[in-house]
Amino acid sequence: MQGQPAHPAARAGRAGRPGGDAVGLRRHRQPGRRRSRRVIRAATAAGEFRLRPVRPADLPLITDWMNDPAVAAFWELAGPAELTERHVGAQLEGDGRSVPYLGLLDGAPMSYWEVYAAAHDRLAGYYPARPDDTGLHLLLGPPETRGRGLGSVLLDAVTEELLRRGPRVVAEPDVRNTASVRAFRRAGFTETGELHLPEKRAALMIRDRPTARSS
């Protein structure tokens, strides 16, 4: 499973956002301050999973993943290291509304994630965004991690954690990326429509926090 395209027309909308609250993974919002970029840990059926903010030293590995043809077909970041560094670095140096993460399974780096404030993203112009929507992008790096259901397992674990801190998680995989759409469905997302973005036709995938039932 690979994630979302980083089409040139879309990159500024995801990485170059205006100032404001960050998409953090902390429990309490503090107005006027950046929210921390926390580590997510989850025990999954595949092993112990950890999601931590990307560090500059991770960029060569992420560049290698972006140059895999199966990944490049959807992320469109194949090329020299500077291309990936600009895309990821803009988020590292930005206001925190889009945070890049490295996913490690049993300690081994194997995935790249972006967690972003969907209501402050250009995506909000294409669907009925809510103020606290959290957006999610994912790619599985090593080829051996794909095609075995791992994407849906990790998506489920990460989304469970994000829903502790916000009411709704959204994603917009390319409709051609059937493996990605299928993984989101298996992770509990509902396909609610199709979006015609400048660089792709996307499936709008949404997963809401469960509503507590009264006794």
XYZ file of N, CA, C and O in Angstrom:
860
model
N 0.841 -1.190 0.000
C 0.000 0.000 0.000
C 0.876 1.241 0.000
O 1.814 1.351 0.768
N 0.563 2.168 -0.861
C 1.241 3.446 -0.866
C 0.221 4.537 -0.585
O -0.968 4.345 -0.719
N 0.726 5.693 -0.200
C -0.170 6.743 0.254
C -0.609 7.699 -0.820
O -0.999 7.301 -1.909
N -0.506 8.983 -0.538
C -1.105 10.005 -1.358
C -0.072 10.654 -2.257
O 1.107 10.680 -1.966
N -0.503 11.239 -3.380
C 0.456 11.897 -4.246
C 0.956 13.200 -3.661
O 0.241 13.884 -2.953
N 2.182 13.523 -3.962
C 2.746 14.820 -3.588
C 2.955 15.618 -4.868
O 4.038 16.058 -5.189
N 1.892 15.755 -5.620
C 1.920 16.472 -6.889
C 2.420 17.897 -6.662
O 2.107 18.508 -5.649
N 3.208 18.446 -7.585
C 3.707 19.808 -7.386
C 2.623 20.814 -7.045
O 2.836 21.723 -6.260
N 1.440 20.645 -7.644
C 0.356 21.596 -7.359
C -0.164 21.442 -5.956
O -0.803 22.337 -5.420
N 0.103 20.296 -5.340
C -0.447 20.032 -4.014
C 0.559 20.228 -2.911
O 0.187 20.395 -1.759
N 1.864 20.225 -3.231
C 2.869 20.225 -2.173
C 2.788 21.451 -1.287
O 2.882 21.363 -0.085
N 2.620 22.625 -1.882
C 2.570 23.824 -1.059
C 1.382 23.795 -0.124
O 1.440 24.283 0.993
N 0.286 23.184 -0.571
C -0.903 23.128 0.274
C -0.722 22.223 1.463
O -1.379 22.381 2.471
N 0.184 21.226 1.345
C 0.368 20.309 2.456
C 1.520 20.706 3.357
O 1.511 20.438 4.522
N 2.545 21.317 2.781
C 3.743 21.571 3.561
C 3.937 23.036 3.908
O 4.606 23.336 4.877
N 3.355 23.947 3.136
C 3.615 25.360 3.357
C 2.410 26.071 3.922
O 1.895 27.001 3.323
N 1.949 25.647 5.069
C 0.723 26.203 5.626
C 1.010 27.457 6.443
O 2.088 27.623 6.979
N 0.005 28.327 6.592
C 0.170 29.502 7.432
C 0.243 29.107 8.892
O -0.050 27.986 9.270
N 0.627 30.051 9.727
C 0.795 29.764 11.149
C -0.512 29.427 11.832
O -1.584 29.802 11.412
N -0.387 28.710 12.945
C -1.572 28.323 13.704
C -1.293 27.113 14.538
O -0.155 26.711 14.713
N -2.338 26.504 15.083
C -2.172 25.335 15.921
C -1.623 24.182 15.113
O -2.008 23.957 13.978
N -0.742 23.414 15.712
C -0.158 22.252 15.043
C -1.070 21.062 15.146
O -1.934 20.992 16.000
N -0.845 20.104 14.244
C -1.507 18.818 14.389
C -0.646 18.016 15.330
O 0.230 17.280 14.914
N -0.837 18.173 16.597
C -0.014 17.469 17.565
C -0.671 16.175 17.968
O -1.782 15.887 17.592
N 0.014 15.418 18.796
C -0.538 14.203 19.355
C -0.433 14.310 20.864
O 0.159 13.488 21.535
N -0.996 15.376 21.378
C -1.030 15.573 22.817
C -2.477 15.714 23.240
O -3.348 15.973 22.431
N -2.739 15.605 24.497
C -4.122 15.523 24.952
C -4.778 16.874 25.152
O -5.991 16.970 25.143
N -4.013 17.946 25.385
C -4.632 19.223 25.718
C -4.159 20.298 24.757
O -2.966 20.501 24.576
N -5.102 20.988 24.157
C -4.794 22.083 23.260
C -4.482 23.319 24.084
O -5.181 23.650 25.020
N -3.418 24.020 23.736
C -3.072 25.249 24.410
C -3.089 26.372 23.383
O -2.215 26.449 22.530
N -4.103 27.240 23.439
C -4.243 28.276 22.423
C -2.979 29.110 22.296
O -2.349 29.472 23.287
N -2.613 29.403 21.035
C -1.479 30.266 20.788
C -0.135 29.582 20.856
O 0.889 30.210 20.647
N -0.115 28.283 21.152
C 1.151 27.575 21.246
C 1.149 26.376 20.314
O 0.110 25.795 20.020
N 2.365 26.000 19.873
C 2.474 24.804 19.049
C 2.172 23.586 19.885
O 2.487 23.536 21.071
N 1.562 22.602 19.266
C 1.292 21.345 19.949
C 2.448 20.395 19.695
O 3.044 20.380 18.629
N 2.809 19.618 20.701
C 3.990 18.772 20.598
C 3.805 17.649 19.591
O 2.704 17.220 19.316
N 4.934 17.206 19.056
C 4.942 16.125 18.076
C 5.289 14.849 18.828
O 6.449 14.502 18.997
N 4.289 14.171 19.271
C 4.476 13.051 20.173
C 4.687 11.746 19.438
O 4.294 11.573 18.297
N 5.283 10.822 20.152
C 5.456 9.464 19.651
C 4.177 8.681 19.912
O 3.554 8.828 20.969
N 3.756 7.871 18.941
C 2.626 6.956 19.115
C 3.194 5.554 19.250
O 4.044 5.137 18.455
N 2.743 4.826 20.229
C 3.138 3.425 20.398
C 1.881 2.566 20.429
O 0.883 2.944 21.031
N 1.934 1.432 19.763
C 0.775 0.537 19.742
C 1.240 -0.895 19.567
O 2.124 -1.175 18.752
N 0.665 -1.792 20.342
C 0.891 -3.223 20.149
C -0.110 -3.695 19.109
O -1.314 -3.498 19.248
N 0.383 -4.288 18.030
C -0.491 -4.754 16.964
C -0.267 -6.245 16.737
O 0.696 -6.829 17.239
N -1.119 -6.836 15.926
C -0.958 -8.255 15.595
C 0.326 -8.500 14.816
O 0.842 -9.619 14.787
N 0.867 -7.443 14.198
C 2.093 -7.573 13.413
C 3.347 -7.356 14.243
O 4.455 -7.654 13.793
N 3.196 -6.815 15.442
C 4.339 -6.522 16.294
C 4.186 -5.177 16.978
O 3.142 -4.533 16.894
N 5.238 -4.765 17.660
C 5.214 -3.487 18.376
C 5.484 -2.358 17.383
O 6.523 -2.333 16.715
N 4.532 -1.429 17.287
C 4.635 -0.350 16.315
C 4.860 0.971 17.021
O 4.246 1.262 18.049
N 5.762 1.771 16.444
C 6.055 3.083 16.998
C 6.096 4.094 15.865
O 6.686 3.846 14.815
N 5.443 5.206 16.088
C 5.403 6.298 15.132
C 6.072 7.484 15.800
O 5.605 7.962 16.831
N 7.183 7.931 15.229
C 7.903 9.069 15.818
C 8.153 10.129 14.754
O 8.217 9.830 13.558
N 8.293 11.404 15.165
C 8.553 12.462 14.179
C 9.811 12.189 13.377
O 10.806 11.671 13.895
N 9.762 12.533 12.108
C 10.919 12.369 11.225
C 12.065 13.250 11.709
O 11.864 14.377 12.185
N 13.280 12.716 11.586
C 14.503 13.460 11.882
C 15.264 13.677 10.577
O 15.105 12.906 9.627
N 16.110 14.692 10.509
C 16.888 14.907 9.279
C 17.657 13.667 8.834
O 17.789 13.416 7.621
N 18.135 12.880 9.774
C 18.895 11.676 9.425
C 18.044 10.627 8.720
O 18.584 9.692 8.112
N 16.710 10.762 8.783
C 15.812 9.795 8.135
C 15.630 10.080 6.649
O 15.097 9.237 5.913
N 16.026 11.257 6.198
C 15.703 11.677 4.838
C 16.295 10.778 3.750
O 15.608 10.509 2.750
N 17.532 10.269 3.871
C 18.019 9.358 2.820
C 17.153 8.110 2.657
O 16.909 7.661 1.535
N 16.690 7.555 3.775
C 15.830 6.375 3.699
C 14.506 6.711 3.035
O 14.021 5.974 2.162
N 13.911 7.821 3.424
C 12.635 8.220 2.823
C 12.814 8.507 1.335
O 11.949 8.167 0.510
N 13.946 9.097 0.968
C 14.232 9.339 -0.445
C 14.288 8.030 -1.218
O 13.758 7.918 -2.332
N 14.933 7.016 -0.637
C 14.986 5.701 -1.296
C 13.584 5.164 -1.524
O 13.277 4.630 -2.607
N 12.725 5.282 -0.525
C 11.352 4.794 -0.670
C 10.622 5.560 -1.768
O 9.882 4.970 -2.560
N 10.815 6.883 -1.807
C 10.124 7.694 -2.802
C 10.559 7.335 -4.225
O 9.821 7.586 -5.186
N 11.737 6.766 -4.373
C 12.242 6.398 -5.699
C 11.880 4.977 -6.108
O 12.262 4.534 -7.200
N 11.155 4.280 -5.273
C 10.596 2.988 -5.668
C 9.452 3.273 -6.644
O 8.544 4.050 -6.326
N 9.465 2.694 -7.834
C 8.406 3.002 -8.816
C 6.993 2.815 -8.283
O 6.085 3.579 -8.643
N 6.779 1.806 -7.425
C 5.436 1.571 -6.895
C 4.984 2.710 -5.993
O 3.792 3.018 -5.906
N 5.920 3.331 -5.302
C 5.612 4.485 -4.455
C 5.514 5.744 -5.309
O 4.583 6.546 -5.167
N 6.477 5.917 -6.209
C 6.532 7.130 -7.027
C 5.280 7.318 -7.875
O 4.898 8.452 -8.183
N 4.620 6.220 -8.238
C 3.415 6.315 -9.063
C 2.337 7.151 -8.396
O 1.494 7.755 -9.079
N 2.347 7.202 -7.059
C 1.303 7.938 -6.355
C 1.836 9.149 -5.587
O 1.144 10.159 -5.464
N 3.052 9.092 -5.075
C 3.605 10.219 -4.331
C 4.275 11.236 -5.242
O 4.407 12.406 -4.886
N 4.765 10.799 -6.393
C 5.367 11.700 -7.379
C 6.526 12.513 -6.803
O 6.678 13.711 -7.063
N 7.357 11.851 -6.007
C 8.541 12.494 -5.432
C 9.818 11.759 -5.814
O 10.845 11.908 -5.153
N 9.760 10.968 -6.878
C 10.969 10.306 -7.358
C 11.930 11.352 -7.902
O 11.514 12.344 -8.492
N 13.228 11.107 -7.688
C 14.222 12.044 -8.173
C 15.321 12.236 -7.153
O 15.505 11.414 -6.253
N 16.062 13.317 -7.247
C 17.181 13.548 -6.334
C 16.711 13.762 -4.900
O 15.548 14.085 -4.651
N 17.662 13.603 -3.985
C 17.337 13.731 -2.558
C 16.721 15.084 -2.233
O 15.869 15.190 -1.339
N 17.126 16.119 -2.972
C 16.633 17.468 -2.676
C 15.111 17.561 -2.806
O 14.475 18.349 -2.118
N 14.537 16.759 -3.670
C 13.090 16.801 -3.878
C 12.353 16.329 -2.623
O 11.419 16.989 -2.144
N 12.774 15.193 -2.100
C 12.167 14.700 -0.860
C 12.488 15.620 0.306
O 11.638 15.886 1.163
N 13.717 16.127 0.346
C 14.108 17.009 1.447
C 13.265 18.271 1.479
O 12.894 18.743 2.559
N 12.931 18.804 0.313
C 12.077 19.993 0.287
C 10.683 19.675 0.796
O 10.089 20.444 1.562
N 10.144 18.535 0.346
C 8.786 18.155 0.750
C 8.702 17.908 2.258
O 7.816 18.426 2.941
N 9.623 17.110 2.780
C 9.601 16.776 4.206
C 10.115 17.946 5.036
O 9.555 18.271 6.088
N 11.181 18.605 4.560
C 11.776 19.692 5.323
C 10.829 20.850 5.542
O 10.857 21.500 6.592
N 9.976 21.126 4.563
C 9.014 22.213 4.735
C 8.074 21.941 5.898
O 7.627 22.866 6.579
N 7.776 20.670 6.136
C 6.929 20.312 7.274
C 7.719 20.376 8.583
O 7.211 20.833 9.606
N 8.965 19.909 8.552
C 9.797 19.955 9.754
C 10.019 21.388 10.224
O 10.089 21.663 11.426
N 10.127 22.308 9.260
C 10.395 23.702 9.591
C 9.122 24.537 9.656
O 9.182 25.733 9.939
N 7.981 23.927 9.396
C 6.729 24.664 9.306
C 6.077 24.918 10.642
O 6.676 24.784 11.716
N 4.790 25.259 10.575
C 4.051 25.658 11.768
C 3.478 24.486 12.543
O 2.834 24.666 13.559
N 3.690 23.263 12.059
C 3.197 22.093 12.781
C 1.833 21.619 12.364
O 1.335 20.642 12.915
N 1.226 22.269 11.387
C -0.083 21.786 10.945
C 0.027 20.516 10.119
O -0.966 19.825 9.925
N 1.198 20.222 9.612
C 1.455 18.947 8.966
C 2.749 18.391 9.560
O 3.782 19.069 9.537
N 2.668 17.201 10.118
C 3.812 16.618 10.817
C 4.196 15.304 10.135
O 3.373 14.401 10.006
N 5.450 15.180 9.677
C 5.905 13.934 9.076
C 6.414 12.967 10.144
O 7.121 13.368 11.072
N 6.066 11.696 10.004
C 6.450 10.670 10.977
C 7.110 9.493 10.279
O 6.795 9.172 9.126
N 7.992 8.823 10.998
C 8.571 7.565 10.558
C 7.944 6.447 11.378
O 7.865 6.541 12.604
N 7.485 5.392 10.712
C 6.889 4.253 11.405
C 7.906 3.128 11.544
O 8.557 2.751 10.562
N 8.032 2.595 12.754
C 8.965 1.509 13.033
C 8.201 0.313 13.581
O 7.432 0.453 14.550
N 8.391 -0.828 12.977
C 7.744 -2.055 13.414
C 8.808 -2.945 14.054
O 9.792 -3.316 13.386
N 8.627 -3.245 15.335
C 9.636 -3.984 16.105
C 11.007 -3.345 15.933
O 12.032 -4.026 15.800
N 11.036 -2.015 15.917
C 12.278 -1.261 15.867
C 12.817 -0.983 14.481
O 13.772 -0.212 14.330
N 12.244 -1.587 13.440
C 12.755 -1.424 12.076
C 11.944 -0.367 11.326
O 10.712 -0.487 11.231
N 12.583 0.664 10.758
C 11.851 1.664 9.973
C 11.213 1.017 8.751
O 11.884 0.295 8.009
N 9.904 1.273 8.545
C 9.224 0.613 7.427
C 8.080 1.430 6.828
O 7.425 0.974 5.906
N 7.838 2.628 7.310
C 6.737 3.404 6.751
C 6.934 4.893 7.011
O 7.627 5.293 7.952
N 6.316 5.688 6.150
C 6.341 7.145 6.266
C 4.900 7.635 6.352
O 4.034 7.181 5.597
N 4.640 8.568 7.280
C 3.297 9.061 7.541
C 3.305 10.585 7.568
O 4.302 11.210 7.945
N 2.163 11.164 7.234
C 1.931 12.589 7.440
C 0.592 12.750 8.150
O -0.422 12.213 7.705
N 0.628 13.469 9.260
C -0.583 13.761 10.033
C -0.796 15.267 9.942
O 0.097 16.045 10.298
N -1.950 15.676 9.446
C -2.121 17.102 9.164
C -3.517 17.592 9.540
O -4.472 16.813 9.693
N -3.606 18.899 9.718
C -4.877 19.551 10.043
C -5.669 19.735 8.753
O -5.425 20.664 7.985
N -6.619 18.850 8.510
C -7.335 18.852 7.233
C -8.127 20.136 7.011
O -8.249 20.608 5.882
N -8.652 20.721 8.067
C -9.456 21.934 7.920
C -8.619 23.124 7.475
O -9.154 24.105 6.958
N -7.290 23.056 7.658
C -6.393 24.133 7.239
C -5.610 23.759 5.985
O -4.692 24.466 5.596
N -5.981 22.657 5.382
C -5.316 22.167 4.178
C -6.158 22.548 2.963
O -7.366 22.780 3.081
N -5.531 22.586 1.786
C -6.313 22.876 0.587
C -7.410 21.831 0.379
O -8.397 22.078 -0.310
N -7.276 20.648 1.003
C -8.304 19.616 0.897
C -9.656 20.110 1.397
O -10.704 19.672 0.917
N -9.644 21.029 2.355
C -10.893 21.519 2.938
C -11.794 22.195 1.906
O -13.003 22.312 2.122
N -11.219 22.609 0.790
C -12.023 23.225 -0.254
C -12.770 22.236 -1.116
O -13.545 22.642 -1.990
N -12.592 20.940 -0.848
C -13.182 19.910 -1.703
C -14.163 18.995 -0.966
O -14.753 18.112 -1.595
N -14.325 19.172 0.323
C -15.293 18.352 1.061
C -15.782 19.152 2.262
O -15.174 20.164 2.625
N -16.885 18.750 2.921
C -17.400 19.501 4.077
C -16.506 19.278 5.300
O -16.797 18.450 6.171
N -15.415 20.002 5.366
C -14.445 19.831 6.450
C -15.018 20.329 7.773
O -15.802 21.275 7.816
N -14.583 19.669 8.840
C -14.916 20.097 10.192
C -13.655 20.654 10.852
O -12.540 20.247 10.516
N -13.803 21.570 11.807
C -12.627 22.252 12.363
C -11.564 21.322 12.945
O -10.378 21.642 12.893
N -11.962 20.184 13.505
C -11.008 19.302 14.164
C -10.649 18.069 13.344
O -10.096 17.103 13.880
N -10.941 18.062 12.051
C -10.585 16.918 11.217
C -9.069 16.741 11.170
O -8.320 17.706 10.976
N -8.632 15.503 11.319
C -7.226 15.151 11.181
C -7.042 14.368 9.895
O -7.748 13.386 9.658
N -6.117 14.805 9.051
C -5.825 14.109 7.807
C -4.660 13.161 7.981
O -3.788 13.362 8.836
N -4.631 12.130 7.143
C -3.624 11.085 7.293
C -3.143 10.612 5.926
O -3.951 10.323 5.045
N -1.815 10.566 5.748
C -1.170 9.981 4.572
C -0.222 8.884 5.039
O 0.365 8.994 6.119
N -0.057 7.867 4.226
C 0.812 6.746 4.597
C 1.426 6.118 3.358
O 0.770 5.976 2.331
N 2.695 5.733 3.478
C 3.288 4.821 2.504
C 4.078 3.758 3.255
O 4.660 4.028 4.301
N 4.027 2.544 2.728
C 4.857 1.456 3.227
C 6.111 1.423 2.373
O 6.017 1.321 1.152
N 7.272 1.506 3.000
C 8.511 1.636 2.270
C 9.048 0.361 1.662
O 9.023 0.195 0.429
N 9.527 -0.587 2.459
C 10.120 -1.800 1.898
C 9.096 -2.621 1.117
O 7.969 -2.831 1.587
N 9.422 -3.089 -0.071
C 8.462 -3.860 -0.870
C 7.889 -5.062 -0.133
O 6.722 -5.420 -0.340
N 8.683 -5.691 0.736
C 8.201 -6.892 1.430
C 7.122 -6.598 2.451
O 6.469 -7.513 2.973
N 6.891 -5.318 2.778
C 5.831 -4.978 3.729
C 4.474 -4.827 3.051
O 3.460 -4.682 3.739
N 4.439 -4.854 1.733
C 3.201 -4.601 1.004
C 2.512 -5.902 0.594
O 3.148 -6.943 0.480
N 1.204 -5.787 0.391
C 0.440 -6.919 -0.107
C 0.184 -8.011 0.901
O -0.179 -9.127 0.532
N 0.306 -7.714 2.181
C 0.084 -8.725 3.214
C -0.866 -8.252 4.310
O -0.957 -8.841 5.376
N -1.577 -7.155 4.048
C -2.554 -6.656 5.010
C -1.980 -5.808 6.113
O -2.701 -5.412 7.032
N -0.678 -5.516 6.033
C -0.033 -4.749 7.096
C -0.538 -3.318 7.161
O -0.684 -2.743 8.246
N -0.813 -2.721 5.994
C -1.275 -1.342 5.973
C -2.531 -1.130 6.797
O -2.632 -0.172 7.562
N -3.505 -2.019 6.663
C -4.756 -1.855 7.403
C -4.544 -2.038 8.903
O -5.167 -1.342 9.715
N -3.644 -2.947 9.283
C -3.357 -3.161 10.711
C -2.764 -1.897 11.329
O -3.182 -1.459 12.411
N -1.795 -1.304 10.648
C -1.147 -0.102 11.179
C -2.077 1.105 11.115
O -2.104 1.923 12.049
N -2.844 1.220 10.034
C -3.811 2.312 9.952
C -4.807 2.263 11.098
O -5.143 3.289 11.690
N -5.287 1.080 11.400
C -6.241 0.930 12.491
C -5.627 1.375 13.814
O -6.245 2.117 14.590
N -4.380 0.945 14.074
C -3.724 1.285 15.336
C -3.484 2.786 15.458
O -3.750 3.394 16.512
N -2.989 3.406 14.391
C -2.705 4.842 14.434
C -3.996 5.649 14.524
O -4.094 6.619 15.283
N -5.003 5.247 13.768
C -6.268 5.976 13.797
C -6.924 5.888 15.166
O -7.506 6.870 15.653
N -6.850 4.727 15.800
C -7.380 4.598 17.169
C -6.763 5.644 18.084
O -7.447 6.272 18.897
N -5.448 5.850 17.961
C -4.769 6.832 18.799
C -5.178 8.250 18.427
O -5.424 9.088 19.305
N -5.271 8.545 17.145
C -5.674 9.887 16.718
C -7.090 10.215 17.166
O -7.392 11.370 17.491
N -7.962 9.211 17.191
C -9.348 9.452 17.609
C -9.480 9.662 19.119
O -10.539 10.078 19.586
N -8.440 9.401 19.861
C -8.442 9.771 21.284
C -8.287 11.276 21.447
O -8.605 11.829 22.498
N -7.774 11.931 20.400
C -7.433 13.343 20.480
C -8.271 14.211 19.547
O -8.173 15.430 19.569
N -9.055 13.592 18.699
C -9.913 14.327 17.782
C -11.061 13.452 17.341
O -10.972 12.223 17.383
N -12.160 14.056 16.887
C -13.372 13.287 16.610
C -13.411 12.570 15.268
O -14.222 11.672 15.069
N -12.513 12.949 14.314
C -12.644 12.381 12.982
C -11.295 12.390 12.258
O -10.522 13.341 12.369
N -11.036 11.302 11.538
C -9.827 11.193 10.721
C -10.252 11.014 9.274
O -11.174 10.233 8.983
N -9.606 11.734 8.366
C -9.954 11.673 6.943
C -8.713 11.319 6.120
O -7.582 11.555 6.540
N -8.939 10.750 4.955
C -7.867 10.437 4.016
C -8.413 10.552 2.610
O -9.627 10.483 2.400
N -7.506 10.720 1.631
C -7.952 10.897 0.246
C -7.002 10.167 -0.704
O -6.321 10.795 -1.517
N -6.981 8.827 -0.635
C -6.139 8.071 -1.566
C -6.650 8.179 -2.998
O -7.843 8.341 -3.243
N -5.724 8.075 -3.925
C -6.058 8.052 -5.341
C -6.977 6.855 -5.614
O -6.722 5.745 -5.130
N -8.034 7.065 -6.380
C -8.962 5.967 -6.658
C -8.283 4.827 -7.417
O -8.731 3.679 -7.363
N -7.188 5.135 -8.138
C -6.448 4.085 -8.842
C -5.654 3.206 -7.883
O -5.273 2.089 -8.230
N -5.401 3.739 -6.698
C -4.603 3.012 -5.713
C -5.527 2.093 -4.912
O -5.852 2.338 -3.755
N -5.954 1.035 -5.563
C -6.971 0.166 -4.958
C -6.478 -0.491 -3.671
O -7.266 -0.731 -2.755
N -5.167 -0.762 -3.587
C -4.637 -1.361 -2.359
C -4.780 -0.406 -1.190
O -5.115 -0.813 -0.066
N -4.541 0.882 -1.432
C -4.662 1.881 -0.374
C -6.121 2.046 0.051
O -6.432 2.060 1.247
N -7.015 2.172 -0.925
C -8.439 2.316 -0.596
C -8.924 1.113 0.201
O -9.641 1.252 1.202
N -8.518 -0.078 -0.214
C -8.923 -1.292 0.485
C -8.376 -1.321 1.917
O -9.085 -1.707 2.850
N -7.143 -0.875 2.099
C -6.561 -0.863 3.445
C -7.311 0.089 4.367
O -7.546 -0.228 5.546
N -7.684 1.252 3.850
C -8.459 2.182 4.681
C -9.814 1.573 5.051
O -10.277 1.714 6.194
N -10.455 0.919 4.103
C -11.745 0.284 4.416
C -11.573 -0.746 5.529
O -12.372 -0.797 6.474
N -10.562 -1.585 5.404
C -10.336 -2.629 6.403
C -9.960 -2.051 7.760
O -10.118 -2.715 8.788
N -9.449 -0.809 7.760
C -9.105 -0.143 9.012
C -10.287 0.630 9.597
O -10.111 1.419 10.527
N -11.467 0.421 9.047
C -12.666 1.024 9.630
C -13.109 2.329 8.994
O -14.043 2.962 9.482
N -12.456 2.746 7.922
C -12.863 3.972 7.228
C -14.020 3.672 6.278
O -14.116 2.578 5.725
N -14.858 4.666 6.084
C -15.970 4.575 5.148
C -15.694 5.474 3.953
O -15.300 6.636 4.114
N -15.874 4.940 2.763
C -15.712 5.742 1.560
C -16.982 6.550 1.360
O -18.048 5.997 1.104
N -16.870 7.878 1.468
C -18.061 8.728 1.467
C -18.269 9.491 0.169
O -19.254 10.225 0.049
N -17.361 9.340 -0.783
C -17.527 10.045 -2.046
C -16.220 10.101 -2.804
O -15.209 9.542 -2.392
N -16.258 10.795 -3.918
C -15.082 10.948 -4.765
C -14.786 12.427 -4.920
O -15.681 13.231 -5.170
N -13.504 12.786 -4.774
C -13.074 14.169 -4.886
C -12.269 14.352 -6.165
O -11.407 13.527 -6.485
N -12.544 15.432 -6.879
C -11.795 15.738 -8.096
C -10.770 16.818 -7.751
O -11.042 18.017 -7.863
N -9.595 16.364 -7.289
C -8.509 17.256 -6.941
C -7.720 17.604 -8.207
O -7.829 16.917 -9.223
N -6.924 18.664 -8.165
C -6.197 19.056 -9.378
C -5.324 17.961 -9.960
O -5.176 17.861 -11.178
N -4.739 17.120 -9.107
C -3.788 16.120 -9.579
C -4.320 14.696 -9.593
O -3.629 13.776 -10.038
N -5.543 14.481 -9.119
C -6.044 13.110 -9.059
C -7.535 13.099 -8.761
O -8.117 14.095 -8.311
N -8.131 11.922 -8.989
C -9.458 11.625 -8.444
C -9.227 10.823 -7.178
O -8.525 9.803 -7.179
N -9.795 11.286 -6.092
C -9.514 10.692 -4.794
C -10.776 10.130 -4.163
O -11.874 10.656 -4.348
N -10.606 9.052 -3.423
C -11.687 8.504 -2.615
C -11.629 9.180 -1.249
O -10.591 9.154 -0.584
N -12.709 9.823 -0.857
C -12.759 10.453 0.460
C -13.097 9.382 1.497
O -14.199 8.831 1.506
N -12.132 9.085 2.361
C -12.285 8.059 3.389
C -12.391 8.735 4.749
O -11.582 9.616 5.075
N -13.388 8.348 5.529
C -13.619 8.987 6.829
C -13.850 7.924 7.896
O -14.562 6.945 7.675
N -13.247 8.141 9.037
C -13.521 7.303 10.201
C -13.793 8.215 11.385
O -12.984 9.067 11.731
N -14.952 8.037 12.007
C -15.371 8.844 13.141
C -15.059 8.139 14.453
O -15.020 6.902 14.524
N -14.879 8.932 15.486
C -14.782 8.385 16.822
C -16.109 7.742 17.189
O -17.177 8.313 16.953
N -16.084 6.531 17.759
C -17.352 5.872 18.111
C -18.141 6.719 19.103
O -17.578 7.367 20.001
N -19.438 6.720 18.912
C -20.324 7.445 19.837
C -20.589 6.583 21.045
O -20.967 5.406 20.931
N -20.398 7.165 22.223
C -20.642 6.415 23.452
C -22.120 6.118 23.590
O -22.984 6.986 23.361
N -22.436 4.882 23.935
C -23.840 4.488 24.119
C -24.246 4.656 25.577
O -23.510 4.316 26.494
N -25.402 5.221 25.748
C -25.907 5.379 27.112
C -26.457 4.056 27.609
O -27.000 3.263 26.852
N -26.287 3.823 28.889
C -26.762 2.549 29.468
C -28.243 2.602 29.795
O -28.822 3.656 29.887
